[in-house]
PDB file of C-alpha atoms in Angstrom:
ATOM      1  CA  UNK A 116      -2.970  73.370 -17.743  1.00  0.00           C
ATOM      2  CA  UNK A 117      -1.028  76.112 -16.014  1.00  0.00           C
ATOM      3  CA  UNK A 118       0.983  76.681 -12.878  1.00  0.00           C
ATOM      4  CA  UNK A 119       1.728  79.727 -10.718  1.00  0.00           C
ATOM      5  CA  UNK A 120       4.745  81.672 -12.006  1.00  0.00           C
ATOM      6  CA  UNK A 121       6.545  81.121  -8.680  1.00  0.00           C
ATOM      7  CA  UNK A 122       7.267  77.453  -9.502  1.00  0.00           C
ATOM      8  CA  UNK A 123      10.714  77.134 -11.037  1.00  0.00           C
ATOM      9  CA  UNK A 124      11.208  73.726 -12.648  1.00  0.00           C
ATOM     10  CA  UNK A 125      14.656  74.697 -13.928  1.00  0.00           C
ATOM     11  CA  UNK A 126      16.054  74.836 -10.412  1.00  0.00           C
ATOM     12  CA  UNK A 127      15.510  71.108 -10.004  1.00  0.00           C
ATOM     13  CA  UNK A 128      17.728  70.270 -12.970  1.00  0.00           C
ATOM     14  CA  UNK A 129      16.894  68.016 -15.942  1.00  0.00           C
ATOM     15  CA  UNK A 130      17.645  64.809 -14.062  1.00  0.00           C
ATOM     16  CA  UNK A 131      15.375  65.630 -11.140  1.00  0.00           C
ATOM     17  CA  UNK A 132      12.090  64.825 -12.910  1.00  0.00           C
ATOM     18  CA  UNK A 133      12.162  61.017 -12.658  1.00  0.00           C
ATOM     19  CA  UNK A 134      13.329  61.132  -9.021  1.00  0.00           C
ATOM     20  CA  UNK A 135      10.746  63.768  -8.168  1.00  0.00           C
ATOM     21  CA  UNK A 136       8.040  61.724  -9.853  1.00  0.00           C
ATOM     22  CA  UNK A 137       8.994  58.655  -7.807  1.00  0.00           C
ATOM     23  CA  UNK A 138       9.200  60.538  -4.526  1.00  0.00           C
ATOM     24  CA  UNK A 139       5.895  62.332  -5.008  1.00  0.00           C
ATOM     25  CA  UNK A 140       4.174  59.138  -6.143  1.00  0.00           C
ATOM     26  CA  UNK A 141       5.300  57.382  -2.955  1.00  0.00           C
ATOM     27  CA  UNK A 142       3.967  60.214  -0.818  1.00  0.00           C
ATOM     28  CA  UNK A 143       0.536  60.043  -2.428  1.00  0.00           C
ATOM     29  CA  UNK A 144       0.051  56.277  -2.836  1.00  0.00           C
ATOM     30  CA  UNK A 145      -2.217  56.303   0.222  1.00  0.00           C
ATOM     31  CA  UNK A 146      -4.940  57.994  -1.801  1.00  0.00           C
ATOM     32  CA  UNK A 147      -4.829  56.631  -5.322  1.00  0.00           C
ATOM     33  CA  UNK A 148      -7.104  58.758  -7.542  1.00  0.00           C
ATOM     34  CA  UNK A 149     -10.372  57.407  -8.820  1.00  0.00           C
ATOM     35  CA  UNK A 150     -10.462  56.732 -12.564  1.00  0.00           C
ATOM     36  CA  UNK A 151      -6.702  56.191 -12.364  1.00  0.00           C
ATOM     37  CA  UNK A 152      -5.768  55.284 -15.952  1.00  0.00           C
ATOM     38  CA  UNK A 153      -8.319  57.634 -17.502  1.00  0.00           C
ATOM     39  CA  UNK A 154      -7.010  60.579 -15.496  1.00  0.00           C
ATOM     40  CA  UNK A 155      -3.421  59.828 -16.450  1.00  0.00           C
ATOM     41  CA  UNK A 156      -4.228  59.486 -20.152  1.00  0.00           C
ATOM     42  CA  UNK A 157      -6.249  62.697 -20.070  1.00  0.00           C
ATOM     43  CA  UNK A 158      -3.245  64.550 -18.632  1.00  0.00           C
ATOM     44  CA  UNK A 159      -0.953  63.124 -21.315  1.00  0.00           C
ATOM     45  CA  UNK A 160      -3.367  64.102 -24.081  1.00  0.00           C
ATOM     46  CA  UNK A 161      -3.681  67.630 -22.703  1.00  0.00           C
ATOM     47  CA  UNK A 162       0.112  67.816 -22.479  1.00  0.00           C
ATOM     48  CA  UNK A 163       0.501  66.806 -26.143  1.00  0.00           C
ATOM     49  CA  UNK A 164      -1.851  69.576 -27.205  1.00  0.00           C
ATOM     50  CA  UNK A 165      -0.298  72.301 -25.057  1.00  0.00           C
ATOM     51  CA  UNK A 166       3.381  71.469 -25.493  1.00  0.00           C
ATOM     52  CA  UNK A 167       2.930  71.141 -29.252  1.00  0.00           C
ATOM     53  CA  UNK A 168       1.321  74.548 -29.618  1.00  0.00           C
ATOM     54  CA  UNK A 169       3.051  76.667 -26.988  1.00  0.00           C
ATOM     55  CA  UNK A 170       6.653  77.285 -25.889  1.00  0.00           C
ATOM     56  CA  UNK A 171       7.612  74.941 -23.057  1.00  0.00           C
ATOM     57  CA  UNK A 172       8.280  77.748 -20.581  1.00  0.00           C
ATOM     58  CA  UNK A 173       4.765  79.174 -21.026  1.00  0.00           C
ATOM     59  CA  UNK A 174       2.958  75.895 -20.314  1.00  0.00           C
ATOM     60  CA  UNK A 175       1.835  75.863 -16.685  1.00  0.00           C
ATOM     61  CA  UNK A 176      -0.428  73.701 -14.558  1.00  0.00           C
ATOM     62  CA  UNK A 177      -3.262  76.148 -13.941  1.00  0.00           C
ATOM     63  CA  UNK A 178      -6.562  74.721 -15.098  1.00  0.00           C
ATOM     64  CA  UNK A 179      -5.862  71.090 -14.192  1.00  0.00           C
ATOM     65  CA  UNK A 180      -5.473  69.223 -10.918  1.00  0.00           C
ATOM     66  CA  UNK A 181      -1.820  69.947 -10.096  1.00  0.00           C
ATOM     67  CA  UNK A 182      -1.909  67.234  -7.428  1.00  0.00           C
ATOM     68  CA  UNK A 183      -2.650  64.632 -10.113  1.00  0.00           C
ATOM     69  CA  UNK A 184       0.273  65.873 -12.217  1.00  0.00           C
ATOM     70  CA  UNK A 185       2.563  65.555  -9.196  1.00  0.00           C
ATOM     71  CA  UNK A 186       1.096  62.134  -8.353  1.00  0.00           C
ATOM     72  CA  UNK A 187       1.666  60.611 -11.783  1.00  0.00           C
ATOM     73  CA  UNK A 188       4.656  62.531 -13.117  1.00  0.00           C
ATOM     74  CA  UNK A 189       6.300  64.526 -10.315  1.00  0.00           C
ATOM     75  CA  UNK A 190       5.672  67.849 -12.055  1.00  0.00           C
ATOM     76  CA  UNK A 191       5.810  69.595 -15.397  1.00  0.00           C
ATOM     77  CA  UNK A 192       9.186  68.165 -16.461  1.00  0.00           C
ATOM     78  CA  UNK A 193       8.134  64.619 -15.625  1.00  0.00           C
ATOM     79  CA  UNK A 194       4.866  65.071 -17.521  1.00  0.00           C
ATOM     80  CA  UNK A 195       6.728  66.335 -20.587  1.00  0.00           C
ATOM     81  CA  UNK A 196       9.173  63.414 -20.530  1.00  0.00           C
ATOM     82  CA  UNK A 197       6.415  60.832 -20.011  1.00  0.00           C
ATOM     83  CA  UNK A 198       4.417  62.365 -22.871  1.00  0.00           C
ATOM     84  CA  UNK A 199       7.372  62.098 -25.265  1.00  0.00           C
ATOM     85  CA  UNK A 200       8.479  58.618 -24.157  1.00  0.00           C
ATOM     86  CA  UNK A 201       5.017  57.078 -24.293  1.00  0.00           C
ATOM     87  CA  UNK A 202       4.218  58.649 -27.656  1.00  0.00           C
ATOM     88  CA  UNK A 203       7.440  57.315 -29.165  1.00  0.00           C
ATOM     89  CA  UNK A 204       7.317  53.911 -27.431  1.00  0.00           C
ATOM     90  CA  UNK A 205       5.919  52.009 -30.484  1.00  0.00           C
ATOM     91  CA  UNK A 206       8.706  53.434 -32.667  1.00  0.00           C
ATOM     92  CA  UNK A 207      11.371  52.479 -30.141  1.00  0.00           C
ATOM     93  CA  UNK A 208       9.917  48.978 -29.765  1.00  0.00           C
ATOM     94  CA  UNK A 209       9.892  48.514 -33.554  1.00  0.00           C
ATOM     95  CA  UNK A 210      13.524  49.645 -33.820  1.00  0.00           C
ATOM     96  CA  UNK A 211      14.672  47.261 -31.105  1.00  0.00           C
ATOM     97  CA  UNK A 212      12.782  44.340 -32.651  1.00  0.00           C
ATOM     98  CA  UNK A 213      14.207  45.140 -36.097  1.00  0.00           C
ATOM     99  CA  UNK A 214      17.730  45.108 -34.679  1.00  0.00           C
ATOM    100  CA  UNK A 215      17.202  41.749 -33.007  1.00  0.00           C
ATOM    101  CA  UNK A 216      15.526  40.234 -36.085  1.00  0.00           C
ATOM    102  CA  UNK A 217      18.217  41.448 -38.475  1.00  0.00           C
ATOM    103  CA  UNK A 218      20.936  39.993 -36.274  1.00  0.00           C
ATOM    104  CA  UNK A 219      19.328  36.545 -36.493  1.00  0.00           C
ATOM    105  CA  UNK A 220      17.846  36.638 -40.036  1.00  0.00           C
ATOM    106  CA  UNK A 221      20.989  37.831 -41.786  1.00  0.00           C
ATOM    107  CA  UNK A 222      19.336  38.473 -45.131  1.00  0.00           C
ATOM    108  CA  UNK A 223      18.646  41.513 -47.297  1.00  0.00           C
ATOM    109  CA  UNK A 224      14.870  41.181 -47.894  1.00  0.00           C
ATOM    110  CA  UNK A 225      14.339  41.272 -44.129  1.00  0.00           C
ATOM    111  CA  UNK A 226      16.278  44.538 -43.861  1.00  0.00           C
ATOM    112  CA  UNK A 227      14.349  46.117 -46.732  1.00  0.00           C
ATOM    113  CA  UNK A 228      11.009  45.118 -45.242  1.00  0.00           C
ATOM    114  CA  UNK A 229      12.088  46.393 -41.846  1.00  0.00           C
ATOM    115  CA  UNK A 230      12.989  49.800 -43.288  1.00  0.00           C
ATOM    116  CA  UNK A 231       9.445  50.204 -44.583  1.00  0.00           C
ATOM    117  CA  UNK A 232       7.925  48.860 -41.365  1.00  0.00           C
ATOM    118  CA  UNK A 233       9.942  51.337 -39.284  1.00  0.00           C
ATOM    119  CA  UNK A 234       8.916  54.274 -41.428  1.00  0.00           C
ATOM    120  CA  UNK A 235       5.286  53.139 -41.438  1.00  0.00           C
ATOM    121  CA  UNK A 236       5.353  52.884 -37.647  1.00  0.00           C
ATOM    122  CA  UNK A 237       6.905  56.328 -37.247  1.00  0.00           C
ATOM    123  CA  UNK A 238       4.499  57.964 -39.692  1.00  0.00           C
ATOM    124  CA  UNK A 239       1.486  56.241 -38.148  1.00  0.00           C
ATOM    125  CA  UNK A 240       2.369  57.555 -34.679  1.00  0.00           C
ATOM    126  CA  UNK A 241       3.324  61.029 -35.843  1.00  0.00           C
ATOM    127  CA  UNK A 242       0.269  61.162 -38.095  1.00  0.00           C
ATOM    128  CA  UNK A 243      -1.854  61.019 -34.943  1.00  0.00           C
ATOM    129  CA  UNK A 244       0.219  63.800 -33.364  1.00  0.00           C
ATOM    130  CA  UNK A 245       1.349  65.928 -36.328  1.00  0.00           C
ATOM    131  CA  UNK A 246       2.595  68.815 -34.185  1.00  0.00           C
ATOM    132  CA  UNK A 247       5.084  66.745 -32.201  1.00  0.00           C
ATOM    133  CA  UNK A 248       7.848  66.515 -34.841  1.00  0.00           C
ATOM    134  CA  UNK A 249       7.914  70.303 -35.123  1.00  0.00           C
ATOM    135  CA  UNK A 250       7.926  70.590 -31.339  1.00  0.00           C
ATOM    136  CA  UNK A 251      10.952  68.297 -31.167  1.00  0.00           C
ATOM    137  CA  UNK A 252      12.698  70.144 -33.991  1.00  0.00           C
ATOM    138  CA  UNK A 253      12.065  73.490 -32.295  1.00  0.00           C
ATOM    139  CA  UNK A 254      13.289  72.423 -28.866  1.00  0.00           C
ATOM    140  CA  UNK A 255      16.401  70.643 -30.110  1.00  0.00           C
ATOM    141  CA  UNK A 256      17.428  73.856 -31.867  1.00  0.00           C
ATOM    142  CA  UNK A 257      16.927  76.106 -28.832  1.00  0.00           C
ATOM    143  CA  UNK A 258      20.109  75.180 -26.984  1.00  0.00           C
ATOM    144  CA  UNK A 259      21.409  72.740 -24.423  1.00  0.00           C
ATOM    145  CA  UNK A 260      20.826  74.995 -21.399  1.00  0.00           C
ATOM    146  CA  UNK A 261      17.074  74.481 -21.423  1.00  0.00           C
ATOM    147  CA  UNK A 262      15.174  71.859 -19.440  1.00  0.00           C
ATOM    148  CA  UNK A 263      13.147  70.534 -22.409  1.00  0.00           C
ATOM    149  CA  UNK A 264      16.360  70.169 -24.437  1.00  0.00           C
ATOM    150  CA  UNK A 265      17.869  68.011 -21.694  1.00  0.00           C
ATOM    151  CA  UNK A 266      14.719  65.886 -21.525  1.00  0.00           C
ATOM    152  CA  UNK A 267      14.499  65.365 -25.281  1.00  0.00           C
ATOM    153  CA  UNK A 268      18.212  64.593 -25.408  1.00  0.00           C
ATOM    154  CA  UNK A 269      17.629  61.701 -23.017  1.00  0.00           C
ATOM    155  CA  UNK A 270      14.566  60.485 -24.900  1.00  0.00           C
ATOM    156  CA  UNK A 271      16.138  60.659 -28.345  1.00  0.00           C
ATOM    157  CA  UNK A 272      19.397  59.114 -27.158  1.00  0.00           C
ATOM    158  CA  UNK A 273      17.387  55.901 -26.749  1.00  0.00           C
ATOM    159  CA  UNK A 274      15.712  56.269 -30.152  1.00  0.00           C
ATOM    160  CA  UNK A 275      18.960  57.071 -31.997  1.00  0.00           C
ATOM    161  CA  UNK A 276      20.793  54.230 -30.246  1.00  0.00           C
ATOM    162  CA  UNK A 277      18.117  51.720 -31.280  1.00  0.00           C
ATOM    163  CA  UNK A 278      18.032  53.098 -34.830  1.00  0.00           C
ATOM    164  CA  UNK A 279      21.802  53.022 -35.087  1.00  0.00           C
ATOM    165  CA  UNK A 280      21.939  49.473 -33.760  1.00  0.00           C
ATOM    166  CA  UNK A 281      19.490  48.233 -36.398  1.00  0.00           C
ATOM    167  CA  UNK A 282      21.221  50.097 -39.254  1.00  0.00           C
ATOM    168  CA  UNK A 283      24.635  48.805 -38.250  1.00  0.00           C
ATOM    169  CA  UNK A 284      23.260  45.268 -38.268  1.00  0.00           C
ATOM    170  CA  UNK A 285      21.628  45.803 -41.682  1.00  0.00           C
ATOM    171  CA  UNK A 286      24.723  47.418 -43.196  1.00  0.00           C
ATOM    172  CA  UNK A 287      26.915  44.548 -42.039  1.00  0.00           C
ATOM    173  CA  UNK A 288      24.954  41.911 -43.963  1.00  0.00           C
ATOM    174  CA  UNK A 289      27.678  39.987 -45.816  1.00  0.00           C
ATOM    175  CA  UNK A 290      28.084  40.853 -49.478  1.00  0.00           C
ATOM    176  CA  UNK A 291      24.914  42.943 -49.603  1.00  0.00           C
ATOM    177  CA  UNK A 292      26.003  46.451 -48.646  1.00  0.00           C
ATOM    178  CA  UNK A 293      27.113  48.650 -51.547  1.00  0.00           C
ATOM    179  CA  UNK A 294      30.761  49.281 -50.754  1.00  0.00           C
ATOM    180  CA  UNK A 295      30.699  52.654 -52.532  1.00  0.00           C
ATOM    181  CA  UNK A 296      28.277  54.014 -49.902  1.00  0.00           C
ATOM    182  CA  UNK A 297      29.564  55.640 -46.727  1.00  0.00           C
ATOM    183  CA  UNK A 298      27.903  53.737 -43.824  1.00  0.00           C
ATOM    184  CA  UNK A 299      27.825  56.830 -41.607  1.00  0.00           C
ATOM    185  CA  UNK A 300      26.104  58.848 -44.326  1.00  0.00           C
ATOM    186  CA  UNK A 301      23.727  55.951 -44.993  1.00  0.00           C
ATOM    187  CA  UNK A 302      22.561  56.046 -41.374  1.00  0.00           C
ATOM    188  CA  UNK A 303      22.041  59.799 -41.604  1.00  0.00           C
ATOM    189  CA  UNK A 304      20.148  59.387 -44.882  1.00  0.00           C
ATOM    190  CA  UNK A 305      17.731  56.892 -43.346  1.00  0.00           C
ATOM    191  CA  UNK A 306      16.910  59.204 -40.452  1.00  0.00           C
ATOM    192  CA  UNK A 307      16.608  62.177 -42.821  1.00  0.00           C
ATOM    193  CA  UNK A 308      14.227  60.355 -45.163  1.00  0.00           C
ATOM    194  CA  UNK A 309      12.043  59.371 -42.240  1.00  0.00           C
ATOM    195  CA  UNK A 310      12.026  62.658 -40.323  1.00  0.00           C
ATOM    196  CA  UNK A 311      12.209  65.483 -42.883  1.00  0.00           C
ATOM    197  CA  UNK A 312       8.694  65.240 -44.398  1.00  0.00           C
ATOM    198  CA  UNK A 313       7.163  65.971 -40.986  1.00  0.00           C
ATOM    199  CA  UNK A 314       9.356  68.996 -40.268  1.00  0.00           C
ATOM    200  CA  UNK A 315       9.627  70.375 -43.805  1.00  0.00           C
ATOM    201  CA  UNK A 316       8.584  74.035 -44.167  1.00  0.00           C
ATOM    202  CA  UNK A 317       4.950  74.210 -45.335  1.00  0.00           C
ATOM    203  CA  UNK A 318       6.010  76.445 -48.234  1.00  0.00           C
ATOM    204  CA  UNK A 319       8.189  73.678 -49.684  1.00  0.00           C
ATOM    205  CA  UNK A 320       5.414  71.116 -49.353  1.00  0.00           C
ATOM    206  CA  UNK A 321       2.910  73.451 -51.025  1.00  0.00           C
ATOM    207  CA  UNK A 322       5.311  74.130 -53.907  1.00  0.00           C
ATOM    208  CA  UNK A 323       5.723  70.387 -54.364  1.00  0.00           C
ATOM    209  CA  UNK A 324       1.971  69.857 -54.227  1.00  0.00           C
ATOM    210  CA  UNK A 325       2.269  67.515 -51.236  1.00  0.00           C
ATOM    211  CA  UNK A 326      -0.261  67.393 -48.415  1.00  0.00           C
ATOM    212  CA  UNK A 327       0.809  65.501 -45.306  1.00  0.00           C
ATOM    213  CA  UNK A 328      -1.983  63.107 -44.356  1.00  0.00           C
ATOM    214  CA  UNK A 329      -2.200  59.393 -43.409  1.00  0.00           C
ATOM    215  CA  UNK A 330      -2.514  58.224 -47.032  1.00  0.00           C
ATOM    216  CA  UNK A 331       0.441  60.330 -48.154  1.00  0.00           C
ATOM    217  CA  UNK A 332       2.578  59.123 -45.250  1.00  0.00           C
ATOM    218  CA  UNK A 333       1.754  55.470 -45.948  1.00  0.00           C
ATOM    219  CA  UNK A 334       2.784  55.855 -49.590  1.00  0.00           C
ATOM    220  CA  UNK A 335       5.846  57.880 -48.632  1.00  0.00           C
ATOM    221  CA  UNK A 336       7.040  55.167 -46.230  1.00  0.00           C
ATOM    222  CA  UNK A 337       7.093  52.659 -49.077  1.00  0.00           C
ATOM    223  CA  UNK A 338       8.769  55.108 -51.448  1.00  0.00           C
ATOM    224  CA  UNK A 339      11.448  56.167 -48.946  1.00  0.00           C
ATOM    225  CA  UNK A 340      12.273  52.622 -47.869  1.00  0.00           C
ATOM    226  CA  UNK A 341      12.695  51.524 -51.511  1.00  0.00           C
ATOM    227  CA  UNK A 342      14.798  54.599 -52.238  1.00  0.00           C
ATOM    228  CA  UNK A 343      17.020  53.884 -49.259  1.00  0.00           C
ATOM    229  CA  UNK A 344      17.333  50.157 -49.887  1.00  0.00           C
ATOM    230  CA  UNK A 345      18.075  50.509 -53.600  1.00  0.00           C
ATOM    231  CA  UNK A 346      20.680  53.179 -52.938  1.00  0.00           C
ATOM    232  CA  UNK A 347      22.437  51.434 -50.065  1.00  0.00           C
ATOM    233  CA  UNK A 348      22.145  47.690 -50.616  1.00  0.00           C
ATOM    234  CA  UNK A 349      23.428  45.623 -53.502  1.00  0.00           C
ATOM    235  CA  UNK A 350      20.581  43.978 -55.468  1.00  0.00           C
ATOM    236  CA  UNK A 351      20.055  40.351 -54.374  1.00  0.00           C
ATOM    237  CA  UNK A 352      21.259  38.918 -57.681  1.00  0.00           C
ATOM    238  CA  UNK A 353      24.459  40.996 -57.512  1.00  0.00           C
ATOM    239  CA  UNK A 354      25.058  39.898 -53.952  1.00  0.00           C
ATOM    240  CA  UNK A 355      24.630  36.279 -55.021  1.00  0.00           C
ATOM    241  CA  UNK A 356      27.126  36.805 -57.859  1.00  0.00           C
ATOM    242  CA  UNK A 357      29.609  38.332 -55.407  1.00  0.00           C
ATOM    243  CA  UNK A 358      29.256  35.401 -53.033  1.00  0.00           C
ATOM    244  CA  UNK A 359      29.682  32.918 -55.911  1.00  0.00           C
ATOM    245  CA  UNK A 360      32.780  34.745 -57.134  1.00  0.00           C
ATOM    246  CA  UNK A 361      34.187  34.689 -53.639  1.00  0.00           C
ATOM    247  CA  UNK A 362      33.608  30.951 -53.347  1.00  0.00           C
ATOM    248  CA  UNK A 363      35.264  30.360 -56.725  1.00  0.00           C
ATOM    249  CA  UNK A 364      38.354  32.208 -55.576  1.00  0.00           C
ATOM    250  CA  UNK A 365      38.797  29.937 -52.542  1.00  0.00           C
TER     251      UNK A 365
END
């Protein structure tokens, strides 16, 4: 998957990819490719492999049908954004559902169960694509003048917003949030617990005797969610006592 060096995706700007994808798709709708969905998925899978293992600027379109890339995604930038968005879609969906459920359920056990479900979802997706978290970490530390940084900033703005919305709902549960905990730090702690194991330096993991695999991630999701819930939320019996005390004072 390469492209002649003369193509300069940076000149189009980070916001050009979606518009370019739409314009190019309209131009080529007259001849929709055979094996449509298979071809698109094959391009996304190739993109995951290449972008995860090579710097963004060195990934080109040589070796694949560039016309198909333009047809489906508008170019390299559109392909990269689609690859990230579609890979993270189950995580984003789970975050949005958790936020909506917490707003209506209004109870602590639901929030604790959701924390584990969110981590399990994230680890399950990233377990299939173990190089992606490091790719994201690398790009987001390269600077805001790069095209992939701008793309990931848009993608992760949606993820962080959904995560923040759910956590704010959970932390506002009446009488159940430990008042000694800083809510802003609690939100950072949740994200850190979920993300760090997949971007931790291999040396640290080896020293700790931890191997990142599906079984480890499944167990870690349960451990991290319990750690977070027990550190941030008041135990149910304490919350009940607080509510009773409040009612007695009325």
